[in-house]
Amino acid sequence: MKKILGFLAVGVLLSGTFGMSHAAAAGNIWMDESADIQAKQFRKVILLPMRVGSEAVGRVEANQGYNNYLHARINKKIKNTNFLGFGNQLEEKKQILRETPEYQALLGNFNSEEGRAKAIYDATMADGYLVPHLRHQEVRVDRSPATWTTVRMEAYHDIINGPKGNKYKVNYHTWIQNHQIPAYDNYLQMMDMDFVLYDASTGKKAMTLVDYYKNYGVDAWHAYKQITKNFVGDWGRLKRHAAQKVANNAPTISIGKIAIPEDIKDDELTAKTLEYAIQDELEDGLKKVKLDNSGTKTRYYITGKITRCNSGQTWHPPYATTQTMFDHSEKFQWEDSNGNKQTATKNYYRTVITNHYGYYSFWYEVGVALRVIDSQTGSIVCSVFRTETDDDRYANALRKSIRRLCKVVDNKIGER
């Protein structure tokens, strides 16, 4: 098979379906296993500066902190591959000096990816080059309004070593009072990224990851680090990727065409993560059936559709909680029956009110209608119709259904 050129642009965006290539997947990352040299075998990779938005190529001077962090993380976690980057903040042995004209030319505009690949290969003899891309970064302000509520208060004191020994919750009293939770601005950090590893000999994609992050109370740097850690972690998993451990005579199954809803056909990020999730989960979940997407005809194949792919947010209004805590102590003296002076302690306690500001939680819902077909008879062997949700990702919701499908397939086909 030839390496895949824009497999999603052709397979998803035009036809509204996707079928798996001969590829390996881990998390939200994908790697073409039909390539002449697989990405996990690359020994020398050029790290280009991060692109932002619609930029054709990244700039060394911009986002250098991001570039340095990614470079350091990859070098620490990805073994047996030499990564060379741009910028004089990096160690000289691990960089391409930007003052060198032949290397500076690699950051120019090229008419095609093949043209850039040829220039990089001629100058560096690298196996590939990695392009990080910041698709979108935004901070959304979610206003938590001032809100009145009621809280239960209490107060009391303990006496330690008093005339009558220890006494607890002395003068205990409780009451209900009105309390106003003040208005508050919650800052939601959102970031979408992709990382594409290109084959320097052809300019074709060898590996792709798309990822997104969303959280309150963090900055863009935190979001970038989380996405980068996910990327490097999944890359490490792909480098260690091994064939399924199933019996040699196990039945074979492939992934056929799976239709996707019209409203996500143009959402490349969502479409890719769904495709990766199916591939990754089937490879991990099937124990008695061999997944084969090499293009060879298999006895069984999976087909069907993603019936729904919805996301939303749920508003959680502000509220207040209370906790009774130690406030202060007082000392006093008293005489015992023998005339000896004793020191007692009064520990006072009061209720502390904690405000919890309003925020949104997010949910992702994916429904599937998948069937396993016997290619020899055309009959339906088994099927799974499910809708699952997840707090963080479409892919995670889909994986729950695929894990169920794996169990059904193993039971139905693996036993035969």
Coordinates of C-alpha atoms in Angstrom, one line a residue:
M1 CA 0.0 0.0 0.0
K2 CA 1.1 3.5 -0.6
K3 CA 1.4 5.9 2.3
I4 CA -1.8 7.7 3.1
L5 CA -2.2 11.3 1.7
G6 CA -4.8 13.2 3.7
F7 CA -6.8 10.1 4.5
L8 CA -9.3 12.0 6.5
A9 CA -9.8 14.7 3.9
V10 CA -10.7 12.0 1.3
G11 CA -12.2 9.4 3.5
V12 CA -14.2 11.5 5.9
L13 CA -14.7 15.0 4.5
L14 CA -16.0 13.9 1.1
S15 CA -17.7 10.6 1.6
G16 CA -18.9 11.1 5.2
T17 CA -17.4 7.7 6.2
F18 CA -14.0 6.4 7.4
G19 CA -12.4 3.1 7.0
M20 CA -9.2 2.2 8.7
S21 CA -5.8 2.2 7.0
H22 CA -2.9 -0.1 7.9
A23 CA -2.1 2.0 10.9
A24 CA -1.5 1.9 14.6
A25 CA -3.2 4.2 17.1
A26 CA -2.7 5.1 20.7
G27 CA -4.9 7.6 22.5
N28 CA -5.4 10.4 20.0
I29 CA -2.4 9.7 17.9
W30 CA -2.1 7.7 14.6
M31 CA 0.8 6.2 12.7
D32 CA 0.9 4.8 9.2
E33 CA 2.3 1.3 9.4
S34 CA 2.3 0.7 5.6
A35 CA 5.0 3.3 5.1
D36 CA 8.4 2.4 3.7
I37 CA 10.0 3.6 6.9
Q38 CA 7.6 3.7 9.8
A39 CA 7.6 6.7 12.1
K40 CA 8.7 4.6 15.0
Q41 CA 11.8 3.8 13.1
F42 CA 12.8 7.4 12.5
R43 CA 16.3 8.1 13.9
K44 CA 16.7 11.8 13.1
V45 CA 13.8 14.2 13.3
I46 CA 13.8 18.0 12.7
L47 CA 11.5 19.9 15.1
L48 CA 10.1 23.0 13.3
P49 CA 8.9 26.0 15.2
M50 CA 5.3 25.9 16.3
R51 CA 2.7 27.3 13.8
V52 CA -0.1 29.4 15.2
G53 CA -3.5 29.6 13.5
S54 CA -3.3 29.9 9.8
E55 CA 0.4 30.6 9.6
A56 CA 2.1 28.6 6.9
V57 CA 5.3 28.1 9.0
G58 CA 6.2 28.9 12.6
R59 CA 8.7 31.6 13.6
V60 CA 11.7 30.9 15.8
E61 CA 11.3 34.1 17.8
A62 CA 7.7 33.4 18.7
N63 CA 6.6 30.9 21.3
Q64 CA 10.2 29.8 21.9
G65 CA 9.4 28.7 25.4
Y66 CA 6.8 26.3 23.9
N67 CA 9.3 25.0 21.4
N68 CA 12.0 24.5 24.0
Y69 CA 9.6 22.6 26.4
L70 CA 8.4 20.3 23.6
H71 CA 12.0 19.7 22.5
A72 CA 13.1 18.8 26.1
R73 CA 10.1 16.6 26.7
I74 CA 10.6 14.6 23.5
N75 CA 14.3 14.2 24.1
K76 CA 13.7 12.9 27.6
K77 CA 10.9 10.5 26.8
I78 CA 11.4 9.3 23.2
K79 CA 14.5 7.1 23.0
N80 CA 16.7 6.2 20.1
T81 CA 15.7 9.2 18.1
N82 CA 17.8 12.4 17.7
F83 CA 15.7 15.6 17.6
L84 CA 17.1 18.8 16.2
G85 CA 15.4 22.1 16.6
F86 CA 15.8 25.8 15.9
G87 CA 16.9 28.6 18.2
N88 CA 20.0 29.4 20.2
Q89 CA 18.3 28.8 23.5
L90 CA 18.7 25.1 22.9
E91 CA 21.8 23.1 23.5
E92 CA 24.1 23.4 20.5
K93 CA 24.4 19.7 19.9
K94 CA 20.6 19.4 19.8
Q95 CA 19.8 22.4 17.6
I96 CA 20.1 23.8 14.1
L97 CA 21.6 27.3 14.4
R98 CA 19.2 29.8 13.0
E99 CA 22.1 32.0 11.9
T100 CA 23.1 29.4 9.3
P101 CA 21.6 30.4 5.9
E102 CA 21.0 26.9 4.6
Y103 CA 19.1 26.0 7.7
Q104 CA 17.3 29.4 7.9
A105 CA 16.0 28.7 4.4
L106 CA 14.1 25.7 5.7
L107 CA 11.7 28.1 7.6
G108 CA 10.7 29.8 4.4
N109 CA 7.4 29.4 2.5
F110 CA 7.2 26.4 0.1
N111 CA 4.7 25.7 -2.6
S112 CA 4.1 22.2 -1.3
E113 CA 4.9 19.9 1.6
E114 CA 7.0 17.8 -0.9
G115 CA 9.1 20.9 -1.6
R116 CA 9.7 21.5 2.1
A117 CA 10.5 17.8 2.7
K118 CA 13.1 17.8 -0.1
A119 CA 14.8 20.9 1.3
I120 CA 14.9 19.5 4.8
Y121 CA 16.2 16.2 3.6
D122 CA 18.9 17.7 1.3
A123 CA 20.1 20.0 4.2
T124 CA 19.9 17.6 7.1
M125 CA 19.5 14.0 5.8
A126 CA 16.7 13.7 8.5
D127 CA 14.1 10.9 8.4
G128 CA 11.3 13.2 9.2
Y129 CA 10.2 16.6 10.5
L130 CA 7.7 17.4 13.2
V131 CA 5.3 20.4 12.9
P132 CA 3.5 21.5 16.1
H133 CA 0.4 23.6 15.4
L134 CA -1.6 25.7 17.8
R135 CA -5.0 25.6 16.2
H136 CA -6.9 27.7 18.7
Q137 CA -6.3 29.3 22.1
E138 CA -8.9 31.2 24.0
V139 CA -9.8 32.3 27.5
R140 CA -13.5 32.4 28.1
V141 CA -14.9 34.4 31.1
D142 CA -17.8 32.6 32.8
R143 CA -19.5 35.0 35.2
S144 CA -20.8 33.6 38.5
P145 CA -23.5 36.0 39.6
A146 CA -23.9 37.4 43.1
T147 CA -26.3 35.0 44.8
W148 CA -28.1 35.0 48.2
T149 CA -28.4 31.8 50.1
T150 CA -28.9 30.6 53.7
V151 CA -26.3 28.9 55.8
R152 CA -26.4 27.1 59.2
M153 CA -24.0 28.6 61.7
E154 CA -22.9 27.3 65.1
A155 CA -20.6 28.5 67.9
Y156 CA -19.4 27.0 71.2
H157 CA -16.3 26.5 73.3
D158 CA -14.5 23.6 75.1
I159 CA -13.0 23.8 78.5
I160 CA -9.8 21.8 79.0
N161 CA -8.6 21.1 82.6
G162 CA -11.4 23.2 84.2
P163 CA -12.8 23.0 87.7
K164 CA -15.1 20.2 86.6
G165 CA -12.5 18.6 84.2
N166 CA -12.9 18.7 80.5
K167 CA -16.2 20.0 79.1
Y168 CA -17.1 20.1 75.4
K169 CA -19.5 22.2 73.3
V170 CA -20.2 24.6 76.2
N171 CA -22.7 27.3 75.4
Y172 CA -23.5 25.6 72.1
H173 CA -25.9 27.5 69.9
T174 CA -26.8 27.4 66.3
W175 CA -28.8 29.7 63.9
I176 CA -29.6 30.2 60.3
Q177 CA -28.4 33.4 58.6
N178 CA -28.5 34.9 55.1
H179 CA -25.3 35.0 53.2
Q180 CA -24.4 36.5 49.8
I181 CA -22.0 34.8 47.5
P182 CA -20.2 37.6 45.7
A183 CA -20.0 37.8 41.9
Y184 CA -16.9 36.1 40.5
D185 CA -15.3 35.7 37.1
N186 CA -14.2 32.1 36.3
Y187 CA -11.6 32.0 33.6
L188 CA -11.9 29.0 31.3
Q189 CA -8.7 28.1 29.4
M190 CA -9.2 26.4 26.0
M191 CA -6.6 25.1 23.7
D192 CA -6.6 23.0 20.5
M193 CA -3.5 21.6 18.9
D194 CA -2.2 19.1 16.4
F195 CA 1.2 17.6 15.8
V196 CA 2.1 16.2 12.4
L197 CA 5.3 14.2 11.7
Y198 CA 6.2 14.2 8.0
D199 CA 8.4 11.8 6.1
A200 CA 11.3 13.9 4.9
S201 CA 11.7 11.8 1.8
T202 CA 8.2 12.3 0.5
G203 CA 6.5 15.1 2.5
K204 CA 3.7 12.7 3.4
K205 CA 2.2 12.4 6.8
A206 CA 3.7 9.6 8.9
M207 CA 2.1 10.4 12.2
T208 CA -0.6 12.7 13.5
L209 CA -2.0 13.7 16.8
V210 CA -4.9 16.1 17.5
D211 CA -5.7 17.1 21.1
Y212 CA -7.6 19.7 23.1
Y213 CA -7.7 20.9 26.6
K214 CA -10.3 22.8 28.7
N215 CA -10.1 23.8 32.3
Y216 CA -10.7 26.6 34.8
G217 CA -8.1 28.5 36.7
V218 CA -5.1 27.6 34.6
D219 CA -3.1 29.5 32.0
A220 CA -2.1 28.7 28.4
W221 CA 1.3 27.4 29.5
H222 CA -0.4 24.8 31.7
A223 CA -2.7 23.7 28.9
Y224 CA 0.2 23.4 26.5
K225 CA 2.2 21.3 28.9
Q226 CA -0.8 18.9 29.4
I227 CA -1.3 18.5 25.6
T228 CA 2.5 18.1 25.1
K229 CA 2.7 15.4 27.8
N230 CA -0.2 13.6 26.1
F231 CA 1.4 13.8 22.7
V232 CA 4.8 12.5 23.9
G233 CA 3.2 9.8 26.0
D234 CA 1.2 8.5 23.1
W235 CA 4.2 8.7 20.8
G236 CA 6.1 6.5 23.2
R237 CA 3.2 4.0 23.2
L238 CA 3.3 3.9 19.4
K239 CA 7.1 3.3 19.4
R240 CA 6.5 0.3 21.7
H241 CA 3.5 -0.9 19.6
A242 CA 3.4 -4.6 19.1
A243 CA 1.1 -7.0 17.3
Q244 CA -1.9 -8.4 19.0
K245 CA -1.2 -11.4 21.1
V246 CA -3.8 -13.8 19.7
A247 CA -3.6 -17.3 18.4
N248 CA -2.2 -17.8 15.0
N249 CA -5.4 -19.5 13.8
A250 CA -7.6 -16.8 15.3
P251 CA -10.4 -15.4 13.1
T252 CA -9.6 -12.2 11.3
I253 CA -11.6 -9.0 11.3
S254 CA -11.1 -5.6 9.7
I255 CA -12.8 -2.2 10.0
G256 CA -15.0 -1.4 7.0
K257 CA -16.8 1.9 6.3
I258 CA -18.2 3.7 9.3
A259 CA -20.4 6.6 8.4
I260 CA -20.3 9.8 10.5
P261 CA -22.9 12.4 11.1
E262 CA -23.1 15.3 8.6
D263 CA -22.5 17.9 11.3
I264 CA -19.0 16.6 12.1
K265 CA -17.8 15.9 8.6
D266 CA -15.9 19.2 8.5
D267 CA -14.6 18.9 12.1
E268 CA -11.3 17.4 11.4
L269 CA -10.2 17.3 15.0
T270 CA -13.3 15.3 16.1
A271 CA -13.3 13.0 13.1
K272 CA -9.6 12.1 13.6
T273 CA -10.0 11.4 17.3
L274 CA -12.9 9.1 16.7
E275 CA -11.0 7.2 14.1
Y276 CA -8.0 6.8 16.3
A277 CA -10.2 5.7 19.3
I278 CA -11.8 2.9 17.3
Q279 CA -8.5 1.6 16.0
D280 CA -6.7 1.8 19.4
E281 CA -9.5 0.3 21.4
L282 CA -10.0 -2.7 19.0
E283 CA -6.3 -3.4 19.1
D284 CA -6.3 -3.4 22.9
G285 CA -9.6 -5.0 23.4
L286 CA -9.8 -8.0 21.1
K287 CA -8.3 -11.0 22.7
K288 CA -9.5 -13.9 20.6
V289 CA -9.9 -12.2 17.2
K290 CA -7.1 -10.7 15.1
L291 CA -7.6 -7.2 13.8
D292 CA -6.2 -6.9 10.3
N293 CA -6.3 -3.6 8.4
S294 CA -3.5 -4.4 5.9
G295 CA -6.0 -4.4 3.0
T296 CA -6.2 -8.2 2.9
K297 CA -9.7 -9.5 2.8
T298 CA -10.8 -10.8 6.2
R299 CA -13.5 -13.3 7.1
Y300 CA -15.3 -10.6 9.2
Y301 CA -15.5 -6.9 9.0
I302 CA -17.1 -4.1 11.1
T303 CA -19.4 -1.6 9.5
G304 CA -22.1 0.8 10.6
K305 CA -22.3 4.4 11.7
I306 CA -21.7 7.0 14.4
T307 CA -25.3 7.8 15.1
R308 CA -24.7 10.9 17.2
C309 CA -21.8 13.1 18.3
N310 CA -23.0 15.7 20.6
S311 CA -21.4 17.9 23.2
G312 CA -22.7 20.4 25.7
Q313 CA -22.2 22.1 29.0
T314 CA -24.1 22.1 32.3
W315 CA -24.2 25.1 34.5
H316 CA -23.6 24.5 38.2
P317 CA -24.9 27.5 40.2
P318 CA -22.9 29.0 43.1
Y319 CA -23.4 27.6 46.5
A320 CA -21.8 27.9 50.0
T321 CA -20.6 25.3 52.5
T322 CA -19.8 25.7 56.2
Q323 CA -17.3 24.2 58.5
T324 CA -16.8 24.7 62.2
M325 CA -13.2 25.5 63.0
F326 CA -11.0 26.5 65.9
D327 CA -11.0 30.3 66.4
H328 CA -9.0 31.2 69.5
S329 CA -8.0 30.2 73.0
E330 CA -8.3 31.8 76.4
K331 CA -6.5 30.9 79.7
F332 CA -7.9 31.2 83.2
Q333 CA -6.8 30.0 86.6
W334 CA -8.7 28.3 89.4
E335 CA -7.9 26.7 92.8
D336 CA -8.5 23.0 93.4
S337 CA -9.7 21.6 96.7
N338 CA -6.1 21.6 98.0
G339 CA -5.7 25.2 97.3
N340 CA -3.4 24.6 94.3
K341 CA -3.7 26.9 91.4
Q342 CA -4.6 25.2 88.1
T343 CA -4.6 26.6 84.6
A344 CA -7.6 25.9 82.3
T345 CA -8.0 26.6 78.6
K346 CA -11.1 27.7 76.8
N347 CA -11.0 26.8 73.1
Y348 CA -13.6 28.8 71.0
Y349 CA -15.0 27.5 67.7
R350 CA -16.9 29.3 65.0
T351 CA -18.3 28.5 61.6
V352 CA -16.4 29.5 58.5
I353 CA -18.3 30.0 55.2
T354 CA -16.7 28.9 52.0
N355 CA -18.0 30.2 48.7
H356 CA -18.2 28.0 45.7
Y357 CA -18.6 29.9 42.5
G358 CA -20.7 28.9 39.5
Y359 CA -19.1 27.0 36.7
Y360 CA -19.8 24.8 33.7
S361 CA -19.1 21.2 33.4
F362 CA -18.8 19.7 30.0
W363 CA -20.0 16.4 28.5
Y364 CA -19.4 14.6 25.2
E365 CA -21.8 12.0 23.9
V366 CA -21.2 9.5 21.1
G367 CA -23.7 7.0 19.8
V368 CA -22.9 4.0 17.6
A369 CA -24.7 1.4 15.5
L370 CA -22.1 -1.1 14.6
R371 CA -22.4 -4.6 13.0
V372 CA -20.0 -7.4 12.4
I373 CA -20.5 -9.0 9.0
D374 CA -19.5 -12.4 7.8
S375 CA -17.9 -11.6 4.4
Q376 CA -18.5 -15.2 3.2
T377 CA -22.2 -15.2 3.8
G378 CA -23.1 -11.5 4.2
S379 CA -25.0 -12.3 7.4
I380 CA -24.8 -10.2 10.5
V381 CA -22.9 -12.0 13.2
C382 CA -23.4 -9.5 16.0
S383 CA -24.2 -5.9 16.6
V384 CA -23.8 -3.1 19.2
F385 CA -26.2 -0.2 19.5
R386 CA -25.0 2.1 22.3
T387 CA -24.8 5.7 23.4
E388 CA -22.1 6.7 26.0
T389 CA -21.0 10.0 27.5
D390 CA -17.7 11.3 29.0
D391 CA -16.7 14.4 30.9
D392 CA -13.6 15.1 28.8
R393 CA -13.6 13.7 25.3
Y394 CA -15.6 12.3 22.4
A395 CA -13.0 9.6 22.0
N396 CA -13.4 8.4 25.6
A397 CA -17.2 8.1 25.2
L398 CA -16.7 6.1 21.9
R399 CA -14.2 3.8 23.6
K400 CA -16.7 2.6 26.1
S401 CA -18.9 1.3 23.2
I402 CA -15.9 -0.2 21.4
R403 CA -14.9 -2.1 24.6
R404 CA -18.4 -3.6 24.6
L405 CA -18.1 -4.5 21.0
C406 CA -14.8 -6.2 21.6
K407 CA -16.4 -8.5 24.3
V408 CA -19.3 -9.4 22.0
V409 CA -16.9 -10.1 19.0
D410 CA -14.6 -12.3 21.2
N411 CA -17.6 -14.2 22.5
K412 CA -19.3 -14.7 19.1
I413 CA -16.4 -15.2 16.8
G414 CA -13.6 -16.3 19.0
E415 CA -15.5 -19.3 20.2
R416 CA -16.1 -20.6 16.7

